[in-house]
Coordinates of C-alpha atoms and ligand atoms in Angstrom, one line a residue:
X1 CA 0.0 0.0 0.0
X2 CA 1.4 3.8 -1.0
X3 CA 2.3 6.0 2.2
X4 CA 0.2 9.2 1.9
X5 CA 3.8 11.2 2.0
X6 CA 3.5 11.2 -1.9
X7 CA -0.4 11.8 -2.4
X8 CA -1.7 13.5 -5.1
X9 CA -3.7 16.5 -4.5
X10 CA -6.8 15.3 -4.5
X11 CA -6.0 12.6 -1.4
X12 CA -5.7 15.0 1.5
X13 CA -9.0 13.9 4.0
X14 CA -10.7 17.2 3.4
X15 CA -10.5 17.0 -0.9
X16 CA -12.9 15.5 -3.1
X17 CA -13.1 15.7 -6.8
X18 CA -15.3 18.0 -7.7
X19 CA -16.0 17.7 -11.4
X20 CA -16.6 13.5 -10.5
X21 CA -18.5 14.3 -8.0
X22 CA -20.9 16.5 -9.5
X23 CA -21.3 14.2 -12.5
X24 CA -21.9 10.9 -10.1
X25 CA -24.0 12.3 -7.3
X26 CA -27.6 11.9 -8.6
X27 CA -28.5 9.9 -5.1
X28 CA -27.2 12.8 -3.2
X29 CA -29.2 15.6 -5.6
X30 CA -32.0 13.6 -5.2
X31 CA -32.5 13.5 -1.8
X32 CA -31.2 16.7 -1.5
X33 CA -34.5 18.2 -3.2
X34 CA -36.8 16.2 -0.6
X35 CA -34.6 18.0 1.6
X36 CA -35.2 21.4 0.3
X37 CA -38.8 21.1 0.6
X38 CA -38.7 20.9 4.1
X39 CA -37.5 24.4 4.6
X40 CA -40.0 27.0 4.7
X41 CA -38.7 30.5 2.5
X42 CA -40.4 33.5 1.6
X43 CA -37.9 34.2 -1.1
X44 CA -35.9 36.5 0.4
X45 CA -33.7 34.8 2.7
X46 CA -29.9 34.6 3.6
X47 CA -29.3 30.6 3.2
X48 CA -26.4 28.9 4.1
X49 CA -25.8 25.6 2.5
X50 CA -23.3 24.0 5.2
X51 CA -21.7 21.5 3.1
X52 CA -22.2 22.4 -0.6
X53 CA -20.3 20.3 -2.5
X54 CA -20.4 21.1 -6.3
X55 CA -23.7 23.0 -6.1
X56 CA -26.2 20.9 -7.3
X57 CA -28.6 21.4 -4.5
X58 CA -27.5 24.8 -3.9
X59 CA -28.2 25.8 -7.3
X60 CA -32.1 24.2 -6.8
X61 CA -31.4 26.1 -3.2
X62 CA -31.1 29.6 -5.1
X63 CA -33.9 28.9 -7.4
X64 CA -36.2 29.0 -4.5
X65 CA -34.6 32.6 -3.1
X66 CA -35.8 35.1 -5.7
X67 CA -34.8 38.1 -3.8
X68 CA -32.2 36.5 -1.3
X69 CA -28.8 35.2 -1.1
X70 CA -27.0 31.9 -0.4
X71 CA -23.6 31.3 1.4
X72 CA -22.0 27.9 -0.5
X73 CA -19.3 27.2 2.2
X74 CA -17.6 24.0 1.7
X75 CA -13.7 22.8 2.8
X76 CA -12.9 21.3 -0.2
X77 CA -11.3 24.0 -3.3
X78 CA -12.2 21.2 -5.4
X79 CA -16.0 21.0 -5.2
X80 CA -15.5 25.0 -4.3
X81 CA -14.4 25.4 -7.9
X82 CA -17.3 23.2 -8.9
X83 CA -19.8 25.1 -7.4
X84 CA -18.5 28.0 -8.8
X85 CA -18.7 27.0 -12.0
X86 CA -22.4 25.8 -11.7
X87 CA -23.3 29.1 -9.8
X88 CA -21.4 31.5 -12.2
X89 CA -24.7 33.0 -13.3
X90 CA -25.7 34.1 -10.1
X91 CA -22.2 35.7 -8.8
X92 CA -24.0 39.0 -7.0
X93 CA -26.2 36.4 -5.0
X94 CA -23.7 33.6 -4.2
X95 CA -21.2 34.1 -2.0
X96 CA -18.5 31.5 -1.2
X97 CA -16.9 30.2 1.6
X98 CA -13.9 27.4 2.3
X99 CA -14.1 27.0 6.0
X100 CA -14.0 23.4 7.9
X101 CA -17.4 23.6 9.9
X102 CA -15.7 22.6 13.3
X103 CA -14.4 26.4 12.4
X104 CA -17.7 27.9 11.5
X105 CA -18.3 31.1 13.4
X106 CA -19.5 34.7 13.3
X107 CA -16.3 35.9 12.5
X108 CA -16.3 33.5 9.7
X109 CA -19.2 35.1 8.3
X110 CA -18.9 38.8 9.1
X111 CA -21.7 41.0 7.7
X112 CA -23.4 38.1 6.5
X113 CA -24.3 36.6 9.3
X114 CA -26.7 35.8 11.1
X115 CA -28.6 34.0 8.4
X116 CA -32.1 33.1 8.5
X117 CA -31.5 29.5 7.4
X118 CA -29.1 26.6 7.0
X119 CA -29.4 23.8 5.2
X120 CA -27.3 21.0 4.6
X121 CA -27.1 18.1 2.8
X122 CA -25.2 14.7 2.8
X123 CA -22.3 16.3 5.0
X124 CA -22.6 15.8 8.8
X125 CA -21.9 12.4 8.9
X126 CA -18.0 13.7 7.2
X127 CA -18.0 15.9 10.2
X128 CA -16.8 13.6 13.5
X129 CA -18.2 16.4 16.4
X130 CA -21.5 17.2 16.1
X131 CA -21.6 19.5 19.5
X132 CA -19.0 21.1 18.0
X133 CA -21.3 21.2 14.6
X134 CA -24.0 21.8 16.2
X135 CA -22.8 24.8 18.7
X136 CA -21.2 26.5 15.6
X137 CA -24.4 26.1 13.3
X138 CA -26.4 27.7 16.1
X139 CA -23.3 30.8 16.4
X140 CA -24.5 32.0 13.2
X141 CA -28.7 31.6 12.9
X142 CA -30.3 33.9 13.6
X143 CA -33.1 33.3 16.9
X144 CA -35.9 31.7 15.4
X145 CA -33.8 30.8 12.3
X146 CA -34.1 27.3 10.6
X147 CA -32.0 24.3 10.8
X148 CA -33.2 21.6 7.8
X149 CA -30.6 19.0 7.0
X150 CA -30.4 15.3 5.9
X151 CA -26.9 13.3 6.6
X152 CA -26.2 9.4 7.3
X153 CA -27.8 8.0 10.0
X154 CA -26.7 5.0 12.8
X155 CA -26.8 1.7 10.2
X156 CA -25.7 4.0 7.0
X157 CA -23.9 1.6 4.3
X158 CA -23.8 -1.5 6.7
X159 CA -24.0 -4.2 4.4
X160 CA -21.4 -2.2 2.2
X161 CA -18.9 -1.9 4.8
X162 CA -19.3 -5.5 5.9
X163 CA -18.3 -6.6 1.8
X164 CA -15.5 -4.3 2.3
X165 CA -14.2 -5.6 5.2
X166 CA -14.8 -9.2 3.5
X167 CA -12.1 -7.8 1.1
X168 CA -9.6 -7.8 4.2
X169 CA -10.1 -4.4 4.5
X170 CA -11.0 -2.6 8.0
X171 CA -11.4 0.9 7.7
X172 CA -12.2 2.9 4.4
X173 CA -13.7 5.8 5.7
X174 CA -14.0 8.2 8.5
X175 CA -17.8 9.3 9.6
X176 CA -20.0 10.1 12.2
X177 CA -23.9 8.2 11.5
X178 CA -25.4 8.8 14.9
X179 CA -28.4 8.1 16.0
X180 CA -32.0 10.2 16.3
X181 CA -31.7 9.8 19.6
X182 CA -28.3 11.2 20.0
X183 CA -29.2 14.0 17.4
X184 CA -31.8 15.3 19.5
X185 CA -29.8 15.4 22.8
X186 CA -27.1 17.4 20.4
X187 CA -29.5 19.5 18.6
X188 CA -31.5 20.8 22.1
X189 CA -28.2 21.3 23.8
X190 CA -26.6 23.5 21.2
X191 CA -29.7 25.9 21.5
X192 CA -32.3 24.0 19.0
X193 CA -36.0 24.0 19.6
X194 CA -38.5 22.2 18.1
X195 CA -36.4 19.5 16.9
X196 CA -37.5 16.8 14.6
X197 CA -35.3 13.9 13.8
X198 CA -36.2 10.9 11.9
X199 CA -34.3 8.1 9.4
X200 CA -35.5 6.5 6.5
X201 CA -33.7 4.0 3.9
X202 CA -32.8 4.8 0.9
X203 CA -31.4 1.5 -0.8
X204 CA -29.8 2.8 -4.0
X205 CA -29.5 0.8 -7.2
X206 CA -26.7 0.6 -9.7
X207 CA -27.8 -0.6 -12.9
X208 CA -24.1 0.0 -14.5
X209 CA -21.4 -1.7 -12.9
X210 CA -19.0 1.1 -14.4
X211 CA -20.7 4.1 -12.5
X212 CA -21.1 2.2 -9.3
X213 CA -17.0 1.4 -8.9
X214 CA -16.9 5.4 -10.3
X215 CA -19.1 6.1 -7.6
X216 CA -17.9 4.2 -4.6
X217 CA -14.2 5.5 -5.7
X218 CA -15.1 9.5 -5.7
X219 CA -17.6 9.3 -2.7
X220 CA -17.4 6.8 -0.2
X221 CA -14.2 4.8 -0.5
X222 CA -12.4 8.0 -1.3
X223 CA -10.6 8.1 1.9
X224 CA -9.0 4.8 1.5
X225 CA -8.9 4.9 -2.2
X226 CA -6.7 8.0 -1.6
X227 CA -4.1 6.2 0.6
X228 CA -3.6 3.2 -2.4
X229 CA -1.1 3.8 -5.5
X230 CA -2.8 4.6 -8.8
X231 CA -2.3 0.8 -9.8
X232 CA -4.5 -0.7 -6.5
X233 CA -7.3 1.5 -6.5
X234 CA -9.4 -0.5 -9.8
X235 CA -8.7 -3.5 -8.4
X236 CA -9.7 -2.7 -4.8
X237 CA -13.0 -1.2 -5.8
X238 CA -13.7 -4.1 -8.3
X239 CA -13.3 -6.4 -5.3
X240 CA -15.5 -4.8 -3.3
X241 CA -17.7 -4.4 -6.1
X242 CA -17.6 -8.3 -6.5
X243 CA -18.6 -9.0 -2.6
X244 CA -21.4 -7.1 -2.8
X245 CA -24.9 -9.4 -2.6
X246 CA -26.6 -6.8 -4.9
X247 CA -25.4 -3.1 -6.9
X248 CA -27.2 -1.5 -4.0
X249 CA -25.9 0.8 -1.4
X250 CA -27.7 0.3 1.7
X251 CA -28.4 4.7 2.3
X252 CA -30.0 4.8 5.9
X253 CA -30.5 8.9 6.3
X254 CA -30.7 10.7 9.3
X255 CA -33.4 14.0 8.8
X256 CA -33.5 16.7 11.0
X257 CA -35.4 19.7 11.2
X258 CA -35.4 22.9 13.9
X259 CA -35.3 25.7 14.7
X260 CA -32.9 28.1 17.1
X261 CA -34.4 28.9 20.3
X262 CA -36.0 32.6 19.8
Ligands
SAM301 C1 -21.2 14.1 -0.2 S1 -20.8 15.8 -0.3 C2 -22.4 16.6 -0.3 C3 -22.4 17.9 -1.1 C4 -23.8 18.4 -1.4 N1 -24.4 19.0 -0.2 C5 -24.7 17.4 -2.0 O1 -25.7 17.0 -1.3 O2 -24.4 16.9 -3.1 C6 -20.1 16.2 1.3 C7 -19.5 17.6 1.3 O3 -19.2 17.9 2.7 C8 -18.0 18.6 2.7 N2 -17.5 18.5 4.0 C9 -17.2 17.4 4.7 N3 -16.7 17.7 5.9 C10 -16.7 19.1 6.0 C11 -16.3 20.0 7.0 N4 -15.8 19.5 8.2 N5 -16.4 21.3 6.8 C12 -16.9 21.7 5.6 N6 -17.3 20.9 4.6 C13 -17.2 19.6 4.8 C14 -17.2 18.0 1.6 O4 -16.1 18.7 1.2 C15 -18.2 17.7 0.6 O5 -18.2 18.7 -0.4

C-alpha cells in the first residue's frame, strides 16, 4: 500500500473531486431536493448551505430565493471550484466560503451573518463532532432561524462496509452516523427547539457496474482509495464491487429539522 507522504492532491482527507462528483452524485441531488422542501422561505432569505459540494442542491437552493442570497461554504477547493462553476450566473447572490465547519463562526461570516436559514445536505456524517457542529451552526442563525438538514444516520452503508471488510479491509472511511436519539440530545443542547429527527432507507440501485465502482471510488471509498497507488485502486473497488450481494448501497438517512431557540 502507498504512504500518503507522496499523495496527489486530490488525497488530502478534506479534498474530493469536484468535477466527478458532481457528475456521479444523482442519489445525493435527489435527496437533497426532498430535503429542500422541508425548509420554509419566503424568497428573500440569507441561506447557508453547510456542506455544498459542487452546487447541485445549492443551485435548486437559489432557485427557491428570488430576492435572497446563499452562502455555499464548503472545505474542499475542489468542489469550491465546482460550485462556482455551476453558480457563475448568479455571482452577485452567491457568495462562497472554504471553511471546515468545526471552524464555523461569526467571524467567519462577518456582515453576512446571522442568516435566516441553514441547510445541509449529505455532509454531517464527514463531520466527526457534532456538539461542536451543532454549537457552531447555532453561532450564526439567527433566533428563530431554521436548521433543515439530511446526513447518514446509525446503520448507513452497513452491508457495504461489511463486503469491504470481507475484502480484508478494516477501515475505508471516517464518519460520524449517529443516531435520532443522539441528534436530539445534540441538537437541544446547542440551542435548538422544536427539533424533529427521523431516518429512512434509501437502498440505492446501480444498474451499470462502471458508474457504481466510479461512484464508490469519488464518494465513499475515497478516503482509503486516496491512501492506495494509482495501480491498487481499480482492483480494490472491483473487489469490493464483487462482494457485494446486490449493486445497492444500503443509504439509511438521518433527517433533521429545527429551529434556534428565539
Ligand atoms: C457528499 S458531499 C455533499 C455535497 C452536497 N451538499 C450534496 O448534497 O451533493 C459532502 C460535502 O461535505 C463537505 N465537508 C465534509 N466535511 C466538512 C467539514 N468539516 N467542513 C466543511 N465541509 C465539509 C465535503 O467537502 C463535501 O463537499
Amino acid at each position: 500500500m502507498a504512504a500518503t507522504g507522496d499523495a496527489p492532491p486530490n488525497s488530502r482527507p478534506s479534498e474530493w473531486d469536484g468535477a466527478a462528483y458532481d457528475r456521479l452524485a444523482d442519489p445525493q441531488a435527489r435527496w437533497g431536493l426532498a430535503v429542500l422542501d422541508r425548509l420554509v422561505l419566503g424568497g428573500n432569505e440569507t441561506v447557508l448551505d453547510a456542506g455544498c459540494g459542487s452546487g447541485r442542491v445549492t443551485e435548486e437552493l437559489l432557485g427557491r430565493l428570488p430576492g435572497g442570497r446563499v452562502i455555499a461554504l464548503d472545505a474542499s477547493s475542489s468542489m469550491l471550484d465546482e460550485a462556482r462553476r455551476r453558480l457563475a450566473p448568479h455571482p452577485d447572490r452567491v457568495h462562497f466560503v472554504q471553511v471546515d465547519l468545526l471552524e464555523l463562526g461569526p467571524a467567519v461570516l462577518g456582515d453576512r451573518c446571522p442568516v435566516d436559514a441553514v441547510l445541509s445536505t449529505a455532509t454531517f456524517h464527514w463531520v466527526t463532532d457534532h456538539d461542536l457542529l451543532f454549537g457552531n451552526l447555532a453561532s450564526v442563525l439567527r433566533p428563530g432561524g431554521q436548521l433543515v438538514a439530511q446526513c447518514g444516520a446509525q446503520g448507513n452503508i452497513d452491508a457495504l462496509l461489511a463486503a469491504v471488510r470481507s475484502t480484508g479491509v478494516a477501515r475505508v472511511g471516517t464518519w460520524l452516523y449517529a443516531s435520532p436519539y443522539e441528534t436530539v440530545t445534540r441538537l437541544r443542547h446547542a440551542g435548538f427547539v422544536d427539533v424533529d429527527v427521523w431516518t429512512n432507507p434509501e437502498p440505492t440501485y446501480f444498474d451499470d457496474p462502471v458508474r457504481l465502482a466510479e461512484f464508490l471510488s469519488t464518494v465513499i471509498l475515497r478516503e482509503h482509495v486516496a491512501t492506495l497507488s494509482p495501480d491498487e485502486r481499480g482492483p480494490f473497488v472491483q473487489r469490493v464491487v464483487a462482494a457485494m450481494p446486490e449493486p445497492v448501497v444500503d443509504y439509511v438517512r438521518l433527517n433533521m429539522v429545527a429551529r434556534k431557540r428565539p
